[in-house]
Amino acid sequence: LGLRRCDLDFLRGVVHVREEAQQIVGQGRVVSGPKSEAGRRPVAMPKTVMLALEEHLREFAQPGADGVVFTAPRGGPLRRAELSKKWVAAVAAVGAPESLHVHDLRHHAATSMARIPGVTTKELMARIGHSSPRAALIYQHATEERDRAVADVSEAQISAVTRSKTAPIRALDRAKTGKK
């Protein structure tokens, strides 16, 4: 909700996370930096997302470099309550479970990333803005599908080894092993 036009780098396909916005009772909209330094980060986006953001900017965002990207119906910054209301309607419109929350999208994206072969915990931490491995490990779920993939890779490695049908038999030198 704190995203501004100047946070979007269309040339490189990057969204810079620099601020967050909250609605605090008695204070109104409060804009501040992320909870941790790790939360302040560039995030590379798929081309599809950047194209959708470009289209969104043309129709909905405030003008100027400091204009907020996500706006309320009257053009001011979008508040979490308004987002939640629209989210509930969108969830119902597509027939998704009522228990689905906006934050579940972040969880899904992080879990999907964690399933990419070779992705390290450090890379996952950087992308989702966590400073501790403990928080990032939440997204690295063990699944039957992933377990099967691990077994398949192991099978491919074992099968790639050339070996004879019968193993050579050699007598053990009992004097060297100390066994009778």
Tab-separated table of N, CA and C in Angstrom:
chain	number	residue	atom	x	y	z
A	1	LEU	N	0.815	-1.208	0.000
A	1	LEU	CA	0.000	0.000	0.000
A	1	LEU	C	0.852	1.264	0.000
A	2	GLY	N	2.160	1.126	0.213
A	2	GLY	CA	3.061	2.277	0.197
A	2	GLY	C	3.770	2.443	-1.134
A	3	LEU	N	3.448	1.616	-2.116
A	3	LEU	CA	4.127	1.654	-3.407
A	3	LEU	C	3.804	2.947	-4.168
A	4	ARG	N	4.867	3.590	-4.685
A	4	ARG	CA	4.707	4.818	-5.470
A	4	ARG	C	5.260	4.585	-6.873
A	5	ARG	N	4.891	5.445	-7.798
A	5	ARG	CA	5.352	5.313	-9.185
A	5	ARG	C	6.879	5.234	-9.269
A	6	CYS	N	7.569	6.019	-8.451
A	6	CYS	CA	9.033	6.050	-8.499
A	6	CYS	C	9.658	4.733	-8.018
A	7	ASP	N	8.859	3.850	-7.447
A	7	ASP	CA	9.359	2.552	-6.985
A	7	ASP	C	9.364	1.504	-8.105
A	8	LEU	N	8.806	1.860	-9.248
A	8	LEU	CA	8.686	0.920	-10.359
A	8	LEU	C	9.748	1.219	-11.411
A	9	ASP	N	10.588	0.226	-11.713
A	9	ASP	CA	11.638	0.364	-12.723
A	9	ASP	C	11.264	-0.542	-13.889
A	10	PHE	N	10.583	0.044	-14.877
A	10	PHE	CA	10.092	-0.745	-16.003
A	10	PHE	C	11.210	-1.183	-16.928
A	11	LEU	N	12.283	-0.426	-16.988
A	11	LEU	CA	13.420	-0.772	-17.847
A	11	LEU	C	14.063	-2.090	-17.391
A	12	ARG	N	14.209	-2.252	-16.087
A	12	ARG	CA	14.845	-3.457	-15.537
A	12	ARG	C	13.830	-4.500	-15.058
A	13	GLY	N	12.551	-4.142	-15.030
A	13	GLY	CA	11.519	-5.071	-14.570
A	13	GLY	C	11.597	-5.313	-13.072
A	14	VAL	N	11.794	-4.230	-12.309
A	14	VAL	CA	12.011	-4.335	-10.874
A	14	VAL	C	11.047	-3.420	-10.118
A	15	VAL	N	10.542	-3.918	-8.992
A	15	VAL	CA	9.765	-3.112	-8.054
A	15	VAL	C	10.648	-2.917	-6.828
A	16	HIS	N	10.838	-1.671	-6.437
A	16	HIS	CA	11.658	-1.371	-5.261
A	16	HIS	C	10.731	-1.233	-4.051
A	17	VAL	N	10.937	-2.079	-3.061
A	17	VAL	CA	10.164	-1.995	-1.825
A	17	VAL	C	10.936	-1.060	-0.899
A	18	ARG	N	10.361	0.115	-0.671
A	18	ARG	CA	11.038	1.140	0.135
A	18	ARG	C	10.209	1.583	1.324
A	19	GLU	N	8.875	1.510	1.172
A	19	GLU	CA	7.983	2.009	2.215
A	19	GLU	C	6.769	1.102	2.353
A	20	GLU	N	6.151	1.190	3.515
A	20	GLU	CA	4.865	0.543	3.732
A	20	GLU	C	3.924	1.591	4.298
A	21	ALA	N	2.643	1.396	4.039
A	21	ALA	CA	1.648	2.348	4.534
A	21	ALA	C	0.636	1.596	5.379
A	22	GLN	N	0.305	2.179	6.511
A	22	GLN	CA	-0.672	1.582	7.424
A	22	GLN	C	-1.678	2.640	7.834
A	23	GLN	N	-2.861	2.180	8.160
A	23	GLN	CA	-3.896	3.067	8.686
A	23	GLN	C	-3.918	2.858	10.196
A	24	ILE	N	-3.529	3.868	10.963
A	24	ILE	CA	-3.459	3.753	12.408
A	24	ILE	C	-4.522	4.668	13.027
A	25	VAL	N	-5.339	4.069	13.880
A	25	VAL	CA	-6.419	4.822	14.529
A	25	VAL	C	-5.831	6.030	15.257
A	26	GLY	N	-6.413	7.186	15.005
A	26	GLY	CA	-5.971	8.422	15.646
A	26	GLY	C	-4.834	9.119	14.918
A	27	GLN	N	-4.174	8.395	13.979
A	27	GLN	CA	-3.064	8.993	13.244
A	27	GLN	C	-3.321	9.060	11.742
A	28	GLY	N	-4.254	8.248	11.275
A	28	GLY	CA	-4.524	8.216	9.840
A	28	GLY	C	-3.509	7.352	9.117
A	29	ARG	N	-3.201	7.720	7.883
A	29	ARG	CA	-2.257	6.953	7.059
A	29	ARG	C	-0.833	7.271	7.502
A	30	VAL	N	-0.113	6.235	7.886
A	30	VAL	CA	1.269	6.389	8.338
A	30	VAL	C	2.172	5.632	7.368
A	31	VAL	N	3.103	6.355	6.775
A	31	VAL	CA	4.045	5.765	5.829
A	31	VAL	C	5.401	5.677	6.511
A	32	SER	N	6.004	4.481	6.469
A	32	SER	CA	7.315	4.282	7.100
A	32	SER	C	8.088	3.242	6.302
A	33	GLY	N	9.343	3.070	6.671
A	33	GLY	CA	10.157	2.039	6.027
A	33	GLY	C	9.699	0.660	6.471
A	34	PRO	N	10.134	-0.366	5.770
A	34	PRO	CA	9.800	-1.736	6.167
A	34	PRO	C	10.289	-2.051	7.580
A	35	LYS	N	9.746	-3.117	8.160
A	35	LYS	CA	10.069	-3.498	9.542
A	35	LYS	C	11.558	-3.753	9.750
A	36	SER	N	12.232	-4.285	8.732
A	36	SER	CA	13.669	-4.559	8.862
A	36	SER	C	14.391	-4.045	7.625
A	37	GLU	N	15.697	-3.929	7.718
A	37	GLU	CA	16.485	-3.480	6.567
A	37	GLU	C	16.363	-4.466	5.413
A	38	ALA	N	16.189	-5.744	5.737
A	38	ALA	CA	16.013	-6.762	4.691
A	38	ALA	C	14.722	-6.522	3.902
A	39	GLY	N	13.762	-5.866	4.532
A	39	GLY	CA	12.503	-5.568	3.864
A	39	GLY	C	12.631	-4.509	2.783
A	40	ARG	N	13.654	-3.686	2.882
A	40	ARG	CA	13.935	-2.664	1.858
A	40	ARG	C	14.768	-3.352	0.785
A	41	ARG	N	14.148	-3.564	-0.412
A	41	ARG	CA	14.828	-4.379	-1.402
A	41	ARG	C	14.258	-4.169	-2.799
A	42	PRO	N	15.050	-4.491	-3.822
A	42	PRO	CA	14.512	-4.563	-5.181
A	42	PRO	C	13.978	-5.978	-5.413
A	43	VAL	N	12.864	-6.090	-6.114
A	43	VAL	CA	12.288	-7.408	-6.417
A	43	VAL	C	12.044	-7.479	-7.917
A	44	ALA	N	12.751	-8.394	-8.588
A	44	ALA	CA	12.549	-8.608	-10.024
A	44	ALA	C	11.166	-9.218	-10.238
A	45	MET	N	10.455	-8.715	-11.221
A	45	MET	CA	9.084	-9.161	-11.491
A	45	MET	C	8.990	-9.829	-12.858
A	46	PRO	N	8.068	-10.763	-12.996
A	46	PRO	CA	7.808	-11.331	-14.325
A	46	PRO	C	7.312	-10.223	-15.264
A	47	LYS	N	7.579	-10.387	-16.560
A	47	LYS	CA	7.148	-9.386	-17.540
A	47	LYS	C	5.644	-9.158	-17.469
A	48	THR	N	4.877	-10.231	-17.268
A	48	THR	CA	3.421	-10.134	-17.193
A	48	THR	C	2.989	-9.179	-16.088
A	49	VAL	N	3.662	-9.236	-14.960
A	49	VAL	CA	3.329	-8.361	-13.834
A	49	VAL	C	3.664	-6.913	-14.175
A	50	MET	N	4.821	-6.703	-14.791
A	50	MET	CA	5.216	-5.334	-15.137
A	50	MET	C	4.258	-4.746	-16.180
A	51	LEU	N	3.810	-5.556	-17.129
A	51	LEU	CA	2.844	-5.080	-18.126
A	51	LEU	C	1.519	-4.713	-17.445
A	52	ALA	N	1.084	-5.532	-16.499
A	52	ALA	CA	-0.157	-5.240	-15.765
A	52	ALA	C	-0.009	-3.956	-14.948
A	53	LEU	N	1.177	-3.737	-14.364
A	53	LEU	CA	1.410	-2.506	-13.605
A	53	LEU	C	1.386	-1.276	-14.516
A	54	GLU	N	1.964	-1.401	-15.705
A	54	GLU	CA	1.927	-0.279	-16.659
A	54	GLU	C	0.489	0.087	-17.018
A	55	GLU	N	-0.307	-0.928	-17.286
A	55	GLU	CA	-1.714	-0.712	-17.616
A	55	GLU	C	-2.452	-0.085	-16.426
A	56	HIS	N	-2.178	-0.604	-15.228
A	56	HIS	CA	-2.805	-0.087	-14.012
A	56	HIS	C	-2.471	1.399	-13.802
A	57	LEU	N	-1.217	1.760	-14.026
A	57	LEU	CA	-0.788	3.151	-13.837
A	57	LEU	C	-1.575	4.105	-14.735
A	58	ARG	N	-1.818	3.681	-15.978
A	58	ARG	CA	-2.537	4.538	-16.922
A	58	ARG	C	-3.948	4.870	-16.437
A	59	GLU	N	-4.583	3.929	-15.762
A	59	GLU	CA	-5.982	4.117	-15.395
A	59	GLU	C	-6.231	4.506	-13.940
A	60	PHE	N	-5.398	4.026	-13.016
A	60	PHE	CA	-5.759	4.170	-11.605
A	60	PHE	C	-4.794	4.948	-10.721
A	61	ALA	N	-3.500	4.892	-10.989
A	61	ALA	CA	-2.521	5.478	-10.071
A	61	ALA	C	-2.554	7.001	-10.077
A	62	GLN	N	-2.052	7.574	-8.982
A	62	GLN	CA	-1.926	9.026	-8.905
A	62	GLN	C	-0.819	9.482	-9.858
A	63	PRO	N	-0.927	10.698	-10.383
A	63	PRO	CA	0.111	11.200	-11.295
A	63	PRO	C	1.391	11.579	-10.543
A	64	GLY	N	2.468	11.741	-11.288
A	64	GLY	CA	3.740	12.197	-10.726
A	64	GLY	C	4.549	11.056	-10.134
A	65	ALA	N	5.845	11.285	-10.017
A	65	ALA	CA	6.766	10.257	-9.519
A	65	ALA	C	6.412	9.763	-8.125
A	66	ASP	N	5.883	10.660	-7.280
A	66	ASP	CA	5.532	10.275	-5.914
A	66	ASP	C	4.087	9.802	-5.778
A	67	GLY	N	3.364	9.728	-6.895
A	67	GLY	CA	1.975	9.278	-6.848
A	67	GLY	C	1.866	7.831	-6.405
A	68	VAL	N	0.882	7.553	-5.549
A	68	VAL	CA	0.696	6.176	-5.082
A	68	VAL	C	0.146	5.322	-6.217
A	69	VAL	N	0.552	4.063	-6.235
A	69	VAL	CA	0.170	3.136	-7.301
A	69	VAL	C	-1.255	2.631	-7.096
A	70	PHE	N	-1.607	2.317	-5.866
A	70	PHE	CA	-2.925	1.744	-5.592
A	70	PHE	C	-3.791	2.777	-4.890
A	71	THR	N	-4.867	3.159	-5.566
A	71	THR	CA	-5.714	4.236	-5.084
A	71	THR	C	-7.118	3.755	-4.749
A	72	ALA	N	-7.764	4.530	-3.894
A	72	ALA	CA	-9.156	4.298	-3.516
A	72	ALA	C	-10.056	4.837	-4.637
A	73	PRO	N	-11.357	4.528	-4.600
A	73	PRO	CA	-12.270	4.999	-5.647
A	73	PRO	C	-12.234	6.511	-5.897
A	74	ARG	N	-11.966	7.302	-4.873
A	74	ARG	CA	-11.944	8.760	-5.044
A	74	ARG	C	-10.547	9.299	-5.389
A	75	GLY	N	-9.577	8.389	-5.593
A	75	GLY	CA	-8.248	8.811	-6.029
A	75	GLY	C	-7.204	8.951	-4.952
A	76	GLY	N	-7.588	8.890	-3.686
A	76	GLY	CA	-6.607	8.958	-2.600
A	76	GLY	C	-5.918	7.609	-2.426
A	77	PRO	N	-4.949	7.527	-1.536
A	77	PRO	CA	-4.269	6.254	-1.287
A	77	PRO	C	-5.248	5.178	-0.806
A	78	LEU	N	-5.061	3.978	-1.290
A	78	LEU	CA	-5.905	2.851	-0.896
A	78	LEU	C	-5.629	2.468	0.552
A	79	ARG	N	-6.685	2.267	1.306
A	79	ARG	CA	-6.555	1.827	2.700
A	79	ARG	C	-6.791	0.324	2.765
A	80	ARG	N	-6.201	-0.306	3.779
A	80	ARG	CA	-6.317	-1.756	3.930
A	80	ARG	C	-7.774	-2.210	4.003
A	81	ALA	N	-8.632	-1.455	4.675
A	81	ALA	CA	-10.047	-1.838	4.792
A	81	ALA	C	-10.706	-1.885	3.416
A	82	GLU	N	-10.361	-0.919	2.550
A	82	GLU	CA	-10.919	-0.908	1.196
A	82	GLU	C	-10.393	-2.084	0.382
A	83	LEU	N	-9.104	-2.368	0.538
A	83	LEU	CA	-8.505	-3.505	-0.149
A	83	LEU	C	-9.180	-4.803	0.294
A	84	SER	N	-9.386	-4.956	1.592
A	84	SER	CA	-10.019	-6.177	2.121
A	84	SER	C	-11.427	-6.352	1.570
A	85	LYS	N	-12.170	-5.278	1.479
A	85	LYS	CA	-13.537	-5.328	0.961
A	85	LYS	C	-13.543	-5.798	-0.502
A	86	LYS	N	-12.655	-5.233	-1.306
A	86	LYS	CA	-12.559	-5.614	-2.726
A	86	LYS	C	-12.045	-7.049	-2.864
A	87	TRP	N	-11.138	-7.438	-1.970
A	87	TRP	CA	-10.590	-8.793	-1.998
A	87	TRP	C	-11.697	-9.823	-1.759
A	88	VAL	N	-12.519	-9.585	-0.765
A	88	VAL	CA	-13.621	-10.498	-0.448
A	88	VAL	C	-14.537	-10.654	-1.666
A	89	ALA	N	-14.815	-9.553	-2.339
A	89	ALA	CA	-15.671	-9.599	-3.531
A	89	ALA	C	-14.989	-10.386	-4.657
A	90	ALA	N	-13.694	-10.187	-4.846
A	90	ALA	CA	-12.953	-10.900	-5.893
A	90	ALA	C	-12.901	-12.394	-5.608
A	91	VAL	N	-12.665	-12.754	-4.357
A	91	VAL	CA	-12.627	-14.167	-3.957
A	91	VAL	C	-13.970	-14.828	-4.256
A	92	ALA	N	-15.047	-14.157	-3.924
A	92	ALA	CA	-16.389	-14.692	-4.180
A	92	ALA	C	-16.647	-14.805	-5.683
A	93	ALA	N	-16.206	-13.814	-6.445
A	93	ALA	CA	-16.449	-13.795	-7.890
A	93	ALA	C	-15.788	-14.963	-8.618
A	94	VAL	N	-14.628	-15.397	-8.126
A	94	VAL	CA	-13.931	-16.507	-8.796
A	94	VAL	C	-14.199	-17.857	-8.130
A	95	GLY	N	-14.998	-17.849	-7.078
A	95	GLY	CA	-15.345	-19.100	-6.412
A	95	GLY	C	-14.233	-19.696	-5.562
A	96	ALA	N	-13.292	-18.866	-5.136
A	96	ALA	CA	-12.202	-19.342	-4.271
A	96	ALA	C	-12.729	-19.494	-2.844
A	97	PRO	N	-12.026	-20.254	-2.013
A	97	PRO	CA	-12.466	-20.411	-0.620
A	97	PRO	C	-12.510	-19.066	0.110
A	98	GLU	N	-13.523	-18.865	0.917
A	98	GLU	CA	-13.664	-17.607	1.675
A	98	GLU	C	-12.481	-17.365	2.605
A	99	SER	N	-11.792	-18.421	2.984
A	99	SER	CA	-10.660	-18.305	3.911
A	99	SER	C	-9.393	-17.775	3.237
A	100	LEU	N	-9.433	-17.562	1.925
A	100	LEU	CA	-8.270	-17.059	1.193
A	100	LEU	C	-8.056	-15.580	1.514
A	101	HIS	N	-6.831	-15.223	1.912
A	101	HIS	CA	-6.491	-13.838	2.259
A	101	HIS	C	-5.466	-13.284	1.275
A	102	VAL	N	-5.354	-11.973	1.206
A	102	VAL	CA	-4.394	-11.325	0.323
A	102	VAL	C	-2.976	-11.827	0.614
A	103	HIS	N	-2.633	-11.952	1.878
A	103	HIS	CA	-1.279	-12.390	2.251
A	103	HIS	C	-0.984	-13.808	1.754
A	104	ASP	N	-2.029	-14.591	1.488
A	104	ASP	CA	-1.828	-15.935	0.951
A	104	ASP	C	-1.154	-15.895	-0.416
A	105	LEU	N	-1.327	-14.805	-1.161
A	105	LEU	CA	-0.655	-14.668	-2.455
A	105	LEU	C	0.864	-14.600	-2.255
A	106	ARG	N	1.287	-13.864	-1.255
A	106	ARG	CA	2.723	-13.772	-0.936
A	106	ARG	C	3.251	-15.132	-0.509
A	107	HIS	N	2.484	-15.810	0.330
A	107	HIS	CA	2.884	-17.133	0.803
A	107	HIS	C	3.004	-18.110	-0.377
A	108	HIS	N	2.042	-18.062	-1.282
A	108	HIS	CA	2.076	-18.939	-2.455
A	108	HIS	C	3.297	-18.645	-3.328
A	109	ALA	N	3.558	-17.359	-3.576
A	109	ALA	CA	4.706	-16.984	-4.407
A	109	ALA	C	6.019	-17.443	-3.772
A	110	ALA	N	6.155	-17.258	-2.477
A	110	ALA	CA	7.382	-17.666	-1.783
A	110	ALA	C	7.522	-19.189	-1.779
A	111	THR	N	6.425	-19.896	-1.584
A	111	THR	CA	6.467	-21.358	-1.598
A	111	THR	C	6.823	-21.857	-2.996
A	112	SER	N	6.253	-21.249	-4.019
A	112	SER	CA	6.575	-21.634	-5.400
A	112	SER	C	8.051	-21.401	-5.688
A	113	MET	N	8.579	-20.290	-5.219
A	113	MET	CA	10.000	-20.006	-5.416
A	113	MET	C	10.867	-21.035	-4.693
A	114	ALA	N	10.472	-21.389	-3.487
A	114	ALA	CA	11.247	-22.347	-2.698
A	114	ALA	C	11.305	-23.716	-3.381
A	115	ARG	N	10.327	-24.019	-4.236
A	115	ARG	CA	10.286	-25.306	-4.932
A	115	ARG	C	11.142	-25.326	-6.197
A	116	ILE	N	11.667	-24.182	-6.607
A	116	ILE	CA	12.500	-24.133	-7.808
A	116	ILE	C	13.826	-24.812	-7.489
A	117	PRO	N	14.227	-25.793	-8.304
A	117	PRO	CA	15.492	-26.482	-8.023
A	117	PRO	C	16.658	-25.513	-7.943
A	118	GLY	N	17.450	-25.656	-6.919
A	118	GLY	CA	18.660	-24.858	-6.759
A	118	GLY	C	18.489	-23.544	-6.030
A	119	VAL	N	17.268	-23.133	-5.737
A	119	VAL	CA	17.065	-21.869	-5.018
A	119	VAL	C	17.552	-22.040	-3.583
A	120	THR	N	18.371	-21.100	-3.150
A	120	THR	CA	18.921	-21.187	-1.801
A	120	THR	C	18.034	-20.441	-0.809
A	121	THR	N	18.197	-20.777	0.443
A	121	THR	CA	17.459	-20.079	1.495
A	121	THR	C	17.822	-18.595	1.487
A	122	LYS	N	19.081	-18.265	1.235
A	122	LYS	CA	19.537	-16.875	1.184
A	122	LYS	C	18.812	-16.113	0.068
A	123	GLU	N	18.647	-16.735	-1.104
A	123	GLU	CA	17.934	-16.089	-2.212
A	123	GLU	C	16.463	-15.878	-1.851
A	124	LEU	N	15.873	-16.862	-1.218
A	124	LEU	CA	14.481	-16.751	-0.795
A	124	LEU	C	14.324	-15.625	0.229
A	125	MET	N	15.245	-15.557	1.175
A	125	MET	CA	15.216	-14.502	2.194
A	125	MET	C	15.275	-13.123	1.539
A	126	ALA	N	16.177	-12.957	0.560
A	126	ALA	CA	16.344	-11.664	-0.103
A	126	ALA	C	15.078	-11.276	-0.862
A	127	ARG	N	14.481	-12.224	-1.555
A	127	ARG	CA	13.303	-11.911	-2.375
A	127	ARG	C	12.096	-11.518	-1.525
A	128	ILE	N	11.889	-12.224	-0.422
A	128	ILE	CA	10.695	-11.951	0.379
A	128	ILE	C	10.952	-10.958	1.515
A	129	GLY	N	12.208	-10.508	1.640
A	129	GLY	CA	12.511	-9.461	2.603
A	129	GLY	C	12.608	-9.918	4.038
A	130	HIS	N	13.077	-11.143	4.248
A	130	HIS	CA	13.266	-11.633	5.617
A	130	HIS	C	14.741	-11.601	5.976
A	131	SER	N	15.025	-11.263	7.221
A	131	SER	CA	16.418	-11.181	7.649
A	131	SER	C	16.899	-12.456	8.329
A	132	SER	N	15.986	-13.382	8.621
A	132	SER	CA	16.415	-14.613	9.280
A	132	SER	C	16.006	-15.840	8.463
A	133	PRO	N	16.858	-16.861	8.447
A	133	PRO	CA	16.503	-18.097	7.743
A	133	PRO	C	15.242	-18.733	8.332
A	134	ARG	N	15.025	-18.563	9.620
A	134	ARG	CA	13.858	-19.171	10.278
A	134	ARG	C	12.559	-18.743	9.605
A	135	ALA	N	12.441	-17.446	9.326
A	135	ALA	CA	11.227	-16.940	8.679
A	135	ALA	C	11.103	-17.477	7.258
A	136	ALA	N	12.206	-17.532	6.529
A	136	ALA	CA	12.170	-18.015	5.145
A	136	ALA	C	11.847	-19.504	5.065
A	137	LEU	N	12.271	-20.262	6.060
A	137	LEU	CA	12.035	-21.714	6.037
A	137	LEU	C	10.557	-22.076	6.127
A	138	ILE	N	9.737	-21.139	6.573
A	138	ILE	CA	8.294	-21.371	6.627
A	138	ILE	C	7.771	-21.755	5.246
A	139	TYR	N	8.388	-21.194	4.210
A	139	TYR	CA	7.907	-21.397	2.849
A	139	TYR	C	8.474	-22.655	2.195
A	140	GLN	N	9.430	-23.284	2.820
A	140	GLN	CA	10.047	-24.466	2.224
A	140	GLN	C	9.377	-25.727	2.750
A	141	HIS	N	8.145	-25.917	2.322
A	141	HIS	CA	7.355	-27.068	2.744
A	141	HIS	C	7.853	-28.348	2.079
A	142	ALA	N	7.835	-29.423	2.838
A	142	ALA	CA	8.088	-30.733	2.246
A	142	ALA	C	6.755	-31.234	1.710
A	143	THR	N	6.760	-31.648	0.459
A	143	THR	CA	5.537	-32.165	-0.131
A	143	THR	C	5.828	-33.505	-0.784
A	144	GLU	N	4.771	-34.291	-0.997
A	144	GLU	CA	4.936	-35.577	-1.676
A	144	GLU	C	5.515	-35.357	-3.072
A	145	GLU	N	5.035	-34.313	-3.754
A	145	GLU	CA	5.511	-34.021	-5.099
A	145	GLU	C	7.012	-33.734	-5.087
A	146	ARG	N	7.435	-32.909	-4.152
A	146	ARG	CA	8.845	-32.543	-4.048
A	146	ARG	C	9.676	-33.761	-3.623
A	147	ASP	N	9.155	-34.552	-2.699
A	147	ASP	CA	9.848	-35.753	-2.249
A	147	ASP	C	10.048	-36.715	-3.418
A	148	ARG	N	9.032	-36.840	-4.272
A	148	ARG	CA	9.134	-37.707	-5.453
A	148	ARG	C	10.203	-37.167	-6.387
A	149	ALA	N	10.276	-35.849	-6.566
A	149	ALA	CA	11.279	-35.244	-7.440
A	149	ALA	C	12.688	-35.522	-6.918
A	150	VAL	N	12.869	-35.449	-5.601
A	150	VAL	CA	14.175	-35.753	-4.997
A	150	VAL	C	14.543	-37.206	-5.273
A	151	ALA	N	13.588	-38.110	-5.092
A	151	ALA	CA	13.828	-39.528	-5.358
A	151	ALA	C	14.164	-39.762	-6.827
A	152	ASP	N	13.493	-39.052	-7.738
A	152	ASP	CA	13.750	-39.208	-9.173
A	152	ASP	C	15.151	-38.734	-9.549
A	153	VAL	N	15.609	-37.634	-8.945
A	153	VAL	CA	16.969	-37.153	-9.196
A	153	VAL	C	17.979	-38.174	-8.679
A	154	SER	N	17.725	-38.711	-7.489
A	154	SER	CA	18.619	-39.742	-6.935
A	154	SER	C	18.661	-40.955	-7.856
A	155	GLU	N	17.513	-41.372	-8.366
A	155	GLU	CA	17.451	-42.515	-9.282
A	155	GLU	C	18.263	-42.253	-10.542
A	156	ALA	N	18.149	-41.059	-11.098
A	156	ALA	CA	18.901	-40.708	-12.307
A	156	ALA	C	20.403	-40.746	-12.052
A	157	GLN	N	20.827	-40.278	-10.884
A	157	GLN	CA	22.248	-40.304	-10.551
A	157	GLN	C	22.742	-41.739	-10.370
A	158	ILE	N	21.974	-42.562	-9.686
A	158	ILE	CA	22.356	-43.963	-9.475
A	158	ILE	C	22.401	-44.704	-10.806
A	159	SER	N	21.401	-44.491	-11.652
A	159	SER	CA	21.320	-45.178	-12.939
A	159	SER	C	22.440	-44.763	-13.884
A	160	ALA	N	22.964	-43.565	-13.716
A	160	ALA	CA	24.015	-43.067	-14.594
A	160	ALA	C	25.373	-43.713	-14.318
A	161	VAL	N	25.515	-44.368	-13.176
A	161	VAL	CA	26.787	-44.997	-12.816
A	161	VAL	C	26.915	-46.321	-13.565
A	162	THR	N	28.042	-46.499	-14.253
A	162	THR	CA	28.295	-47.752	-14.958
A	162	THR	C	28.854	-48.746	-13.952
A	163	ARG	N	28.232	-49.910	-13.897
A	163	ARG	CA	28.703	-50.938	-12.974
A	163	ARG	C	28.492	-52.305	-13.606
A	164	SER	N	29.300	-53.229	-13.157
A	164	SER	CA	29.172	-54.584	-13.688
A	164	SER	C	27.980	-55.270	-13.034
A	165	LYS	N	27.518	-56.326	-13.679
A	165	LYS	CA	26.363	-57.066	-13.151
A	165	LYS	C	26.694	-57.747	-11.835
A	166	THR	N	27.944	-58.183	-11.685
A	166	THR	CA	28.342	-58.821	-10.428
A	166	THR	C	29.514	-58.055	-9.845
A	167	ALA	N	29.468	-57.853	-8.591
A	167	ALA	CA	30.548	-57.142	-7.918
A	167	ALA	C	31.722	-58.092	-7.738
A	168	PRO	N	32.953	-57.577	-7.890
A	168	PRO	CA	34.125	-58.437	-7.670
A	168	PRO	C	34.198	-58.859	-6.202
A	169	ILE	N	34.573	-60.094	-5.992
A	169	ILE	CA	34.699	-60.621	-4.630
A	169	ILE	C	36.177	-60.688	-4.304
A	170	ARG	N	36.545	-60.078	-3.177
A	170	ARG	CA	37.931	-60.090	-2.739
A	170	ARG	C	37.976	-60.561	-1.300
A	171	ALA	N	38.987	-61.319	-1.007
A	171	ALA	CA	39.170	-61.791	0.361
A	171	ALA	C	39.691	-60.631	1.205
A	172	LEU	N	39.169	-60.512	2.407
A	172	LEU	CA	39.632	-59.474	3.317
A	172	LEU	C	40.894	-59.928	4.019
A	173	ASP	N	41.803	-59.018	4.182
A	173	ASP	CA	43.012	-59.305	4.932
A	173	ASP	C	42.672	-59.041	6.392
A	174	ARG	N	42.377	-60.083	7.126
A	174	ARG	CA	41.926	-59.973	8.515
A	174	ARG	C	42.983	-59.336	9.407
A	175	ALA	N	44.222	-59.428	9.067
A	175	ALA	CA	45.278	-58.839	9.897
A	175	ALA	C	45.169	-57.310	9.883
A	176	LYS	N	44.754	-56.732	8.756
A	176	LYS	CA	44.645	-55.269	8.647
A	176	LYS	C	43.388	-54.756	9.360
A	177	THR	N	42.297	-55.514	9.332
A	177	THR	CA	41.059	-55.031	9.941
A	177	THR	C	41.005	-55.332	11.422
A	178	GLY	N	41.800	-56.282	11.906
A	178	GLY	CA	41.783	-56.629	13.323
A	178	GLY	C	40.609	-57.518	13.691
A	179	LYS	N	39.894	-58.039	12.716
A	179	LYS	CA	38.742	-58.905	12.996
A	179	LYS	C	39.068	-60.339	12.647
A	180	LYS	N	38.415	-61.289	13.348
A	180	LYS	CA	38.615	-62.725	13.069
A	180	LYS	C	37.573	-63.254	12.143
